[in-house]
Coordinates of C-alpha atoms and ligand atoms in Angstrom, one line a residue:
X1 CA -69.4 1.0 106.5
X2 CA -73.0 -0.1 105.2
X3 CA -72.7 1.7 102.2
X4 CA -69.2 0.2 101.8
X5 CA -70.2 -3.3 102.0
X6 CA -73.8 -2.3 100.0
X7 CA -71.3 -1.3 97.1
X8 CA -68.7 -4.2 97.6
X9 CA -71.6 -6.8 97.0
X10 CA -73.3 -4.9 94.3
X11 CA -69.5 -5.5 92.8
X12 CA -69.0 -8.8 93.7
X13 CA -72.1 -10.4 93.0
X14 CA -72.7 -8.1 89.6
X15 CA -75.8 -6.4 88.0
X16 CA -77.5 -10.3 87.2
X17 CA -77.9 -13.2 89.3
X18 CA -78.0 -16.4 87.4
X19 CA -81.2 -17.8 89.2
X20 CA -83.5 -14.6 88.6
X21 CA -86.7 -15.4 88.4
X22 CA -86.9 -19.0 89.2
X23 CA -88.6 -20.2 92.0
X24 CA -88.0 -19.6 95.5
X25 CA -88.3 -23.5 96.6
X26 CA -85.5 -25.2 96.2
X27 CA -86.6 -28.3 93.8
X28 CA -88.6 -26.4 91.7
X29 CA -85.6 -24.1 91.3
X30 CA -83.8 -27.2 90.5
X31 CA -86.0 -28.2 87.5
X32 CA -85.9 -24.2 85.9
X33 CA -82.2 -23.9 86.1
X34 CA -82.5 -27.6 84.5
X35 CA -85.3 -26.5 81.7
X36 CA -83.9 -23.0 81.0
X37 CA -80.2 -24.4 80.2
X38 CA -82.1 -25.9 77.5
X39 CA -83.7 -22.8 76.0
X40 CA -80.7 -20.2 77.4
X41 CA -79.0 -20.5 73.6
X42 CA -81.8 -20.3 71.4
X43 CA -82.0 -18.4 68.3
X44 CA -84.5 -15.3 68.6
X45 CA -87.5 -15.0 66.8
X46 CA -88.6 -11.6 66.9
X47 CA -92.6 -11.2 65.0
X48 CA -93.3 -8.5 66.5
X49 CA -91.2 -5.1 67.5
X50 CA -90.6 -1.5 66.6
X51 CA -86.9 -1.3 65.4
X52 CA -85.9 1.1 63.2
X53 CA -85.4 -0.7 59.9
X54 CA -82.8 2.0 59.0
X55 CA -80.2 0.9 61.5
X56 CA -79.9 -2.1 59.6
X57 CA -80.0 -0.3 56.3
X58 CA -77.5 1.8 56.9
X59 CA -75.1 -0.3 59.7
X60 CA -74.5 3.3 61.3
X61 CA -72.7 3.7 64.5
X62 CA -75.5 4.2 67.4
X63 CA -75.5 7.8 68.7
X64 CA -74.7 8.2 72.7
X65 CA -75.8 6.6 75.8
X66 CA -79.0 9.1 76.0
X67 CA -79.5 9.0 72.6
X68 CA -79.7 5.0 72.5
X69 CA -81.4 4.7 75.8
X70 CA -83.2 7.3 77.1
X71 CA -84.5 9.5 74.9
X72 CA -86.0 7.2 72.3
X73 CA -87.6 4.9 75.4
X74 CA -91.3 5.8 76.8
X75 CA -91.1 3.1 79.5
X76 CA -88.0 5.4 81.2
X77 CA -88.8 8.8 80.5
X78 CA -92.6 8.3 81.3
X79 CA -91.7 6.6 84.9
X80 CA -89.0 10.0 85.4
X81 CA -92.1 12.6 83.9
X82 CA -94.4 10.7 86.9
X83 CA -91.9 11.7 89.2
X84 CA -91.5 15.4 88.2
X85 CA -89.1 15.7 85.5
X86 CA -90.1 17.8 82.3
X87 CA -89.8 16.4 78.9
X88 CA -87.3 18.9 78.1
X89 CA -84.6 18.0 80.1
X90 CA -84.6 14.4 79.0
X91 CA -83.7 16.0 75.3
X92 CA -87.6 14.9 74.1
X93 CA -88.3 17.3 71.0
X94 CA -91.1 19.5 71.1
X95 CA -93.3 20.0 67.8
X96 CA -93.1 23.6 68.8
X97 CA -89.4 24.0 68.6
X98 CA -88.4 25.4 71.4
X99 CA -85.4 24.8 73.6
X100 CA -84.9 21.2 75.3
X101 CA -81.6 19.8 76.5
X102 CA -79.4 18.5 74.3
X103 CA -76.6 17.8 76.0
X104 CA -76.7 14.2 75.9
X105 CA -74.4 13.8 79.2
X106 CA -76.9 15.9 81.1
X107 CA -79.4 13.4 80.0
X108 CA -77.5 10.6 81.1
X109 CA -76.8 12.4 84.3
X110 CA -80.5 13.0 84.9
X111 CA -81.2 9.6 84.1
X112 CA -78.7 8.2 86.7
X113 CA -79.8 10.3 89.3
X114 CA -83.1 8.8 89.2
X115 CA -82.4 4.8 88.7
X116 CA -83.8 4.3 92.2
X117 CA -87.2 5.0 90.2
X118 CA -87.3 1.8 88.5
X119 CA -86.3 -0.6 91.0
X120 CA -88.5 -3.6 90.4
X121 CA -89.3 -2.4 87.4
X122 CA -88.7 -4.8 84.0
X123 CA -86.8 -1.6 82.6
X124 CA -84.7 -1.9 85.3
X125 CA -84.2 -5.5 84.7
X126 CA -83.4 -4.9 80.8
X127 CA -81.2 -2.0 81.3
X128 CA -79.3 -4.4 83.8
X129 CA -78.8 -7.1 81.6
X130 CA -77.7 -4.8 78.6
X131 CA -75.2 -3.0 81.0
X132 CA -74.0 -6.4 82.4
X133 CA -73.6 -8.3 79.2
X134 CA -72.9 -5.5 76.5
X135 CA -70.9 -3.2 78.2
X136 CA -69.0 -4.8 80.8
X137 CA -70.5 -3.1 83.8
X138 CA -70.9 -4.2 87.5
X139 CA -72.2 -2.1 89.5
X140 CA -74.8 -0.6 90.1
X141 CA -76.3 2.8 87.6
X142 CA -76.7 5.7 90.1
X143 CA -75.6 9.4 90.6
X144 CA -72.2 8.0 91.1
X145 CA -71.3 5.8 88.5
X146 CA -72.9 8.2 86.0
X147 CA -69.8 9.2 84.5
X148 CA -68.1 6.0 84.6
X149 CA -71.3 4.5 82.7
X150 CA -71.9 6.8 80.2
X151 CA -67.6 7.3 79.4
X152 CA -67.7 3.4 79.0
X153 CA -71.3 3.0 77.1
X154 CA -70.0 5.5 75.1
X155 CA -66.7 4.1 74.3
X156 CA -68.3 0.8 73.6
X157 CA -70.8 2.2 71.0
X158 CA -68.2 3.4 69.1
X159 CA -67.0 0.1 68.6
X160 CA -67.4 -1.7 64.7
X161 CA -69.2 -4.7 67.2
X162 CA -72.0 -2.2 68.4
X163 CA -73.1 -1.2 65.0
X164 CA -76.9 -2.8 64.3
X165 CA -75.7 -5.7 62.4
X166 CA -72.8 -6.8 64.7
X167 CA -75.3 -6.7 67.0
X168 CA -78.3 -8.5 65.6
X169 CA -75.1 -11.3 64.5
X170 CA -74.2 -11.4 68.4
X171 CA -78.4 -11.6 69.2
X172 CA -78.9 -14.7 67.6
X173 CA -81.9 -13.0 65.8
X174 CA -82.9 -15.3 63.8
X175 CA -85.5 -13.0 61.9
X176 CA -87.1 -9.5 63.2
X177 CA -90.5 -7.8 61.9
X178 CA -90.4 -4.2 62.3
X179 CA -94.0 -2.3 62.4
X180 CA -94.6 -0.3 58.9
X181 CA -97.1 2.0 57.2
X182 CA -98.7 1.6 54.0
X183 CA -97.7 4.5 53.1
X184 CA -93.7 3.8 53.6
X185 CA -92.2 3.0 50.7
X186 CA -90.2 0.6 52.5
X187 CA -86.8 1.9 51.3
X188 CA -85.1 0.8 54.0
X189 CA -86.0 -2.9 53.9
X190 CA -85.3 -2.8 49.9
X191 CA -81.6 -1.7 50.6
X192 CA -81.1 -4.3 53.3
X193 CA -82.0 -6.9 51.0
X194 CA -80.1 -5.0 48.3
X195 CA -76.7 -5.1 50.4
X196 CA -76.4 -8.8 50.1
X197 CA -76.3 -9.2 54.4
X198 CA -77.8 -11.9 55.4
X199 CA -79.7 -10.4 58.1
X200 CA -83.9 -10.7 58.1
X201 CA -85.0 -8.1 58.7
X202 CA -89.3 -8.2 57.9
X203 CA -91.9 -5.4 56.5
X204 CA -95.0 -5.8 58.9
X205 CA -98.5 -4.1 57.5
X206 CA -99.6 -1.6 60.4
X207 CA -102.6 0.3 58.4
X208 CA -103.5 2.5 61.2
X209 CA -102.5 5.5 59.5
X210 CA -105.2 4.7 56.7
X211 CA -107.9 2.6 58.1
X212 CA -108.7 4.8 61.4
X213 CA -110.8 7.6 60.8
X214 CA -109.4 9.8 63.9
X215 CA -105.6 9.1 63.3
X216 CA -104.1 12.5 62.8
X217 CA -103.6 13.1 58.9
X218 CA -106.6 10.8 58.1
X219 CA -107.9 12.2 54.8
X220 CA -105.0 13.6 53.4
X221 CA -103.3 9.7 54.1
X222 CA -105.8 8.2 52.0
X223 CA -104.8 10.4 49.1
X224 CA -101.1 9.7 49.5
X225 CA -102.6 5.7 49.6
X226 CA -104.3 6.7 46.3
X227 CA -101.2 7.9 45.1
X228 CA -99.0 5.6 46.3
X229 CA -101.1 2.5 44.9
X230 CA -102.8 4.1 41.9
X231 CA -106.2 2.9 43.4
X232 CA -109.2 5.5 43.7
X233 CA -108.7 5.1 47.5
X234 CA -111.9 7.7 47.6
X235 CA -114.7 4.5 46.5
X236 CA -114.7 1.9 48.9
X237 CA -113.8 -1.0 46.3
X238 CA -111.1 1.0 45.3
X239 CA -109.5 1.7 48.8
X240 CA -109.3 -2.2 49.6
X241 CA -108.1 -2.6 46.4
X242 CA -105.1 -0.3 47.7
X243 CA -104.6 -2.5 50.9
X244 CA -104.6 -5.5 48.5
X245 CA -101.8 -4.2 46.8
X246 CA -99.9 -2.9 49.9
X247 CA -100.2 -6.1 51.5
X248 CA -99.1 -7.7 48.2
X249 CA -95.8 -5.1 48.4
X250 CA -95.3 -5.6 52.1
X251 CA -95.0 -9.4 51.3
X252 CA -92.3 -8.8 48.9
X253 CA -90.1 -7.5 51.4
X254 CA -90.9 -10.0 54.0
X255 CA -94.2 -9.3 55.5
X256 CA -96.0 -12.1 57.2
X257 CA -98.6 -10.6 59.4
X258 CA -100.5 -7.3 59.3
X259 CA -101.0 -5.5 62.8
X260 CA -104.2 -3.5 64.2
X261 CA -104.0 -0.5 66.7
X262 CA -107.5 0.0 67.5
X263 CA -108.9 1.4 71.0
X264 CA -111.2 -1.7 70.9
X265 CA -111.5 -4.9 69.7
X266 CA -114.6 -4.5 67.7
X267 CA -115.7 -6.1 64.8
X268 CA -118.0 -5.9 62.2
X269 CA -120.0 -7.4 58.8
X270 CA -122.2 -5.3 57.5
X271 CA -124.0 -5.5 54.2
X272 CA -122.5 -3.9 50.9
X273 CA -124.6 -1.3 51.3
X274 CA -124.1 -0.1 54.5
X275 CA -120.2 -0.6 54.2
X276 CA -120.5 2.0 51.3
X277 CA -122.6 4.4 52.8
X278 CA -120.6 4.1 56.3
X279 CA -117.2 4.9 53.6
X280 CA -118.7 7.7 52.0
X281 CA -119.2 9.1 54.8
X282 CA -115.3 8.4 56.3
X283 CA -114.2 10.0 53.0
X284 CA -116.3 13.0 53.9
X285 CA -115.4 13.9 57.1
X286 CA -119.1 13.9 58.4
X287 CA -118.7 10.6 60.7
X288 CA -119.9 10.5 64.1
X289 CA -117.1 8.8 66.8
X290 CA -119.2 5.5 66.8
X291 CA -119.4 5.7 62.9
X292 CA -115.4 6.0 62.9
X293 CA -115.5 2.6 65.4
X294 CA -117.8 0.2 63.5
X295 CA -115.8 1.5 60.5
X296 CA -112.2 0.3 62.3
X297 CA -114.4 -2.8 63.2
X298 CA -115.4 -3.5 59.5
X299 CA -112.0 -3.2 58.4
X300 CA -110.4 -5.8 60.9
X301 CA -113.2 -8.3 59.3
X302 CA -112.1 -6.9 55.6
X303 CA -108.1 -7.5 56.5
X304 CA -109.1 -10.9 58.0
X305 CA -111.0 -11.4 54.4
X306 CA -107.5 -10.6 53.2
X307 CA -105.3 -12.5 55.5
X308 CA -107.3 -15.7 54.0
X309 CA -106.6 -14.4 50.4
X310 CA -102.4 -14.0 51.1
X311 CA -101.4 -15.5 54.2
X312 CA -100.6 -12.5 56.6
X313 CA -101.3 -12.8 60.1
X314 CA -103.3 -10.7 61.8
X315 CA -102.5 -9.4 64.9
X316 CA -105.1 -6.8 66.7
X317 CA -103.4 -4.8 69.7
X318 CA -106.4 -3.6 71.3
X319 CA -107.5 -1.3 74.5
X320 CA -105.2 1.4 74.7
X321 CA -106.2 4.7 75.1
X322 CA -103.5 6.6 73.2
X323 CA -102.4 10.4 74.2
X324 CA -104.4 10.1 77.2
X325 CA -102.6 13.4 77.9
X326 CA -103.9 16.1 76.1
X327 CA -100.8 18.9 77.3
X328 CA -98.5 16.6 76.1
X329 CA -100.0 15.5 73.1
X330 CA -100.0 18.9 72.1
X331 CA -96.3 19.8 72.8
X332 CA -94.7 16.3 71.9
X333 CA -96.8 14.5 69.6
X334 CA -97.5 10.7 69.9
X335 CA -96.0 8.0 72.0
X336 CA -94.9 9.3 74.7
X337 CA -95.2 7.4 77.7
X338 CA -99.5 8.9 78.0
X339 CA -101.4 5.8 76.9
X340 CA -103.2 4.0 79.2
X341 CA -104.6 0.7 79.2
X342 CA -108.7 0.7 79.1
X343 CA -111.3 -2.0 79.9
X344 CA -111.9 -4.2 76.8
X345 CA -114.5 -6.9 75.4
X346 CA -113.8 -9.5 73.4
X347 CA -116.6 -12.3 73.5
X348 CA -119.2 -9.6 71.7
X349 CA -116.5 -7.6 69.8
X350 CA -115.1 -10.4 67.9
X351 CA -118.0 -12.1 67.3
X352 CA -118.8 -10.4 63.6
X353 CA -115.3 -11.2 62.8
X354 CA -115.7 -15.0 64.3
X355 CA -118.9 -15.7 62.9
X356 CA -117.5 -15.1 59.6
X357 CA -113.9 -17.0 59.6
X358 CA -113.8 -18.8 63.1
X359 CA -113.8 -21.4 61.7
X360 CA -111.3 -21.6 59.6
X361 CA -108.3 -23.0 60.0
X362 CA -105.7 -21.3 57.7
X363 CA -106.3 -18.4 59.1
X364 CA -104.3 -17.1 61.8
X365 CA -106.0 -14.3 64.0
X366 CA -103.7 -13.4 67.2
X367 CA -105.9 -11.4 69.7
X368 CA -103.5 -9.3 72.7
X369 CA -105.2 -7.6 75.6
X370 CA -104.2 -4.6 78.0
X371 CA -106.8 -5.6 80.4
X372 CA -105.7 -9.1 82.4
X373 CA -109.1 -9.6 83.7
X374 CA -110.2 -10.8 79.8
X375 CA -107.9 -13.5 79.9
X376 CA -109.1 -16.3 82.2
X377 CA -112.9 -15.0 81.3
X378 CA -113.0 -14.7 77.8
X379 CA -109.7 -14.8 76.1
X380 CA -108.4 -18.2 77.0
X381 CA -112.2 -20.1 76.3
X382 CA -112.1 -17.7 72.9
X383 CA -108.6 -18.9 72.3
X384 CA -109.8 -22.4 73.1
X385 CA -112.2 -22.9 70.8
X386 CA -111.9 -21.2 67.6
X387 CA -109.4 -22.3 65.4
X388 CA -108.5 -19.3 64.3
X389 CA -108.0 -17.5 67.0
X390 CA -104.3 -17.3 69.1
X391 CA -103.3 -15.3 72.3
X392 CA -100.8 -13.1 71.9
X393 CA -98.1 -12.9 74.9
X394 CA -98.3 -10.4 77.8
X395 CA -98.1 -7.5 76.5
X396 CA -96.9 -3.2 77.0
X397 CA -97.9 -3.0 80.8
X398 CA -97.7 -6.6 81.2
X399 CA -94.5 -7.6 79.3
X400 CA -92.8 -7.9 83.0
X401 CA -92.1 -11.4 84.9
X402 CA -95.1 -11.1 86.6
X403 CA -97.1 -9.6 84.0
X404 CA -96.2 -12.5 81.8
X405 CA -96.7 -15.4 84.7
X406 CA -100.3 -14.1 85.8
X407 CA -101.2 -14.6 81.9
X408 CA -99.6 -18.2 81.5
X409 CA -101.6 -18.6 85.5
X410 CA -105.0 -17.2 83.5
X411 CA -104.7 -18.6 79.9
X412 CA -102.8 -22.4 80.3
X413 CA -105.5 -24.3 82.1
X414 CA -108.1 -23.4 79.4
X415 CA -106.3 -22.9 76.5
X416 CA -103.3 -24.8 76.9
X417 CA -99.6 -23.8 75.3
X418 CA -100.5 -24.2 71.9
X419 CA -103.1 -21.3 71.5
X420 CA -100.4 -19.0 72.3
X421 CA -97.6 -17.8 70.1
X422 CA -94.1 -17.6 72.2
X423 CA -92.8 -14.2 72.9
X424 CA -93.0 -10.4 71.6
X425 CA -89.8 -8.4 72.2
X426 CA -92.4 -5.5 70.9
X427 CA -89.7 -2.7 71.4
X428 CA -87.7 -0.3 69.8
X429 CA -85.0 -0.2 72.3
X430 CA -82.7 -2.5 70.2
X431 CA -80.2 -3.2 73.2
X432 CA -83.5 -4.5 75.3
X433 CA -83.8 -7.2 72.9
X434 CA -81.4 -10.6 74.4
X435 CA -83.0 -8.9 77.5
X436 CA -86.8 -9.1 76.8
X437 CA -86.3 -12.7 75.5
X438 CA -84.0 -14.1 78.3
X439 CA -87.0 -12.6 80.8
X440 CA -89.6 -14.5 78.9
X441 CA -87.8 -17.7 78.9
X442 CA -87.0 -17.8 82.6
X443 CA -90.6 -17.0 83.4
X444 CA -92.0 -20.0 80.9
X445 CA -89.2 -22.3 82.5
X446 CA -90.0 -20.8 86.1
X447 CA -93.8 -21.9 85.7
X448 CA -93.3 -25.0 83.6
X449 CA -91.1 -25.9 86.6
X450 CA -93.8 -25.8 88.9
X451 CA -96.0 -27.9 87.1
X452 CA -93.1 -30.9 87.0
X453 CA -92.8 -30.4 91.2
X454 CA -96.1 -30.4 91.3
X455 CA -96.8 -33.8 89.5
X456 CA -98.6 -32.1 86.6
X457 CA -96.3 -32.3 83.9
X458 CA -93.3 -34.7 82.9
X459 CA -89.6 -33.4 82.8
X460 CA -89.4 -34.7 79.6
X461 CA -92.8 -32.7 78.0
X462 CA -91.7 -29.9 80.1
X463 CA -88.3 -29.8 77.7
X464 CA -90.7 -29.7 74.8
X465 CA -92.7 -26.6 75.9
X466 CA -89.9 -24.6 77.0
X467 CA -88.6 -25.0 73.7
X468 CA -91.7 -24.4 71.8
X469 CA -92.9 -21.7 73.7
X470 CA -89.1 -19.9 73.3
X471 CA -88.3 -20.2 69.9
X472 CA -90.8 -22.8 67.7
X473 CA -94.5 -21.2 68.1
X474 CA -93.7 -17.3 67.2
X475 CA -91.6 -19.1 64.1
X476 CA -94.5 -21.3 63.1
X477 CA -97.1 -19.3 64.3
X478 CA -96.1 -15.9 62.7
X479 CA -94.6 -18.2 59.4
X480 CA -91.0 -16.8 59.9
Ligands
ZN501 ZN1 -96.1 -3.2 69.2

């Protein structure tokens, strides 16, 4: 009987409800549902993300339901590894090459099985949406829907209205970035703009690969740069030469902002000298670790050199420790679901970089954080001061409703609205994409509502921020 009526209203009332995540009190509630209607059916702006720019290239059929949204997705297989379940039998590849499961209803079946593991969980709040909205679906993923979900997911991806551009049409995306090397030729976003779709689809510079010392492949990628750019990438001049003309590449296919990896948010200036002694020795493999960070931190002050030159924005994604996991690292490689945020500074690591181009105001640095605690001591007053400097939105382990109201909570009072930049998607789980934004824009409208009911903001100014915050700043801000 409870399991009856526990399934019946699952049924009835579907996988969304049309007031999640508004407030709780009943007036404030009001004034959300009131703000978000005018927000709901806004384009998407999407800066910054990590889709494939090959889908839209190519307009291929997505493969099936694991292969779309399991397998590719750290958030979900790093929640069902926590819980006990091997790589292997969520179909993960092993450098090694030894046997994992590749039957992709398995997968699925696996996956299903363990939904209950993400309750209260923003994947579990994406995937909802996407199986409510996309695929017709209204009740709830478990062991026992598994087949019905994956037979419909299935049949619907085979659809000519699920390929990548029917898709990004039915979005409303008005522009996406995608996250490239300088070492990609960008072949992908040359035959998108080749095939005469109007689509944009955007080259973002992410130099990692070539300006961190201790990425894997270091040395031999600053020969493939040399190659690439025919620039002696083994003389310092000559390497940022290289970036120069990367960056100059990347903005001919779109570009408008250059993205930094680093574990910290270090900074530095040093003298010519020592910046050529400190490459020589990157070049030669004899660095210590530190010599490997100040070099990372000269480079972000080199690349903001740069940004004043061309125009890119320059975003710096700080404080994760990547492959925390050493096992895994070893069998699978990177990405996969074992980074973990670590405590950062920001008021001493970006002063080098700030005492050089705080002040100016053509320059566009936008500053993230995995650790919360920076915002409302540092961040926000940063962000409040320098004209440079933006915040980027909540981000990775914060990109969650209450991830992303703690840092409006932290950041508004001191650095108001307009030292932010509107939302990241940041994902390469293409059907999470209406889903990530719609999230964002309840939350805004959610705590913008709060501050009408609680005589701290007009209606009528609230209208303006909701909008600006869901669709104007990431287009201005990011120059999309
Ligand atoms: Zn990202």
């Amino acid at each position: 009987m409870t399991v009856a009526r526990v399934v019946t209203g699952a049924a009835s009332r579907g996988l969304l409800h049309e007031d999640r995540l508004f407030p709780a009190e009943p007036s404030a509630r009001a004034v959300a549902r009131r703000l978000y209607a005018g927000v709901r059916d806004l384009p998407i702006v999407s800066p910054h993300g990590h889709t494939d720019p090959r889908w839209y290239a190519e307009d291929a059929a997505f493969p099936d339901p694991a292969g779309l949204l399991v397998v590719p997705d750290h958030y979900i297989f790093r929640m069902l590894y926590s819980q006990g379940i091997p790589l292997e039998a969520l179909g993960i590849r092993r450098k090694d090459g030894k046997p994992v499961e590749t039957d992709p209803r398995k997968i699925w079946r696996r996956f299903a099985e363990n939904y209950h593991l993400f309750r209260a969980t923003p994947t579990r709040m994406w995937l909802d949406h996407a199986f409510a909205t996309l695929f017709d679906l209204d009740v709830r993923l478990s062991a026992a829907t598994a087949e019905l979900y994956y037979d419909r997911i299935a049949d619907y991806l085979a659809k000519p209205a699920f390929r990548p551009r029917a898709l990004f049409e039915r979005f409303k995306i008005e522009a996406i970035a995608t996250t490239d090397s300088p070492l990609d030729d960008l072949r992908w976003h040359k035959m998108i703009r080749a095939s005469g779709w109007g689509g944009r689809v955007l080259a973002a510079y992410r130099p990692d690969p070539v300006v961190d010392p201790e990425f894997e492949g270091f040395r031999n990628n600053l020969d493939r740069l040399g190659e690439i750019s025919g620039c002696d990438t083994l003389s310092f001049d000559g390497y940022l030469d290289a970036h120069r003309k990367r960056r100059a590449y990347f903005k001919s296919l779109g570009a408008t902002s250059s993205d930094h990896g680093h574990p910290s948010a270090r900074t530095a200036d040093l003298g010519q000298t020592n910046k050529r002694n400190l490459f020589d020795k990157i070049v030669r493999g004899t660095f210590t670790a530190e010599e490997a960070d100040l070099f990372r931190g000269q480079m972000l002050t080199e690349m903001a050199a740069m940004s004043l030159d061309d125009g890119l924005v320059l975003q710096i994604h700080p404080g994760s420790w990547r492959n925390h996991n050493p096992a895994l690292h070893t069998a699978f490689g990177r990405d996969m679901g074992a980074d973990i945020p670590m405590r950062s500074d920001y008021v001493h690591a970006l002063k080098p970089l700030l005492d050089r181009f705080g002040n100016e105001r053509n320059l566009s640095v936008i500053v993230f954080t995995l650790d919360e605690t920076s915002y409302s001591r540092e961040l926000a007053p940063l962000a409040g001061h320098y004209p440079c400097l933006k915040l980027g939105p909540a981000w990775w382990f914060y990109d969650s409703p209450d991830g992303m109201r703690r840092f409006r909570e932290l950041t508004t009072e001191t650095a108001g609205f307009y030292n932010t930049v509107g939302f990241n998607d940041d994902t390469r789980a293409y059907l999470s994409i209406p889903a990530r934004h719609d999230m964002a824009r309840r939350v805004d409208c959610a705590f913008l509502a709060e501050r009408v009911v609680t005589h701290r903001l007009d209606e009528d100014e609230a209208h303006e921020v909701a909008h600006d915050l869901a669709y104007r700043l990431a287009k201005e801000t990011y120059r999309m």
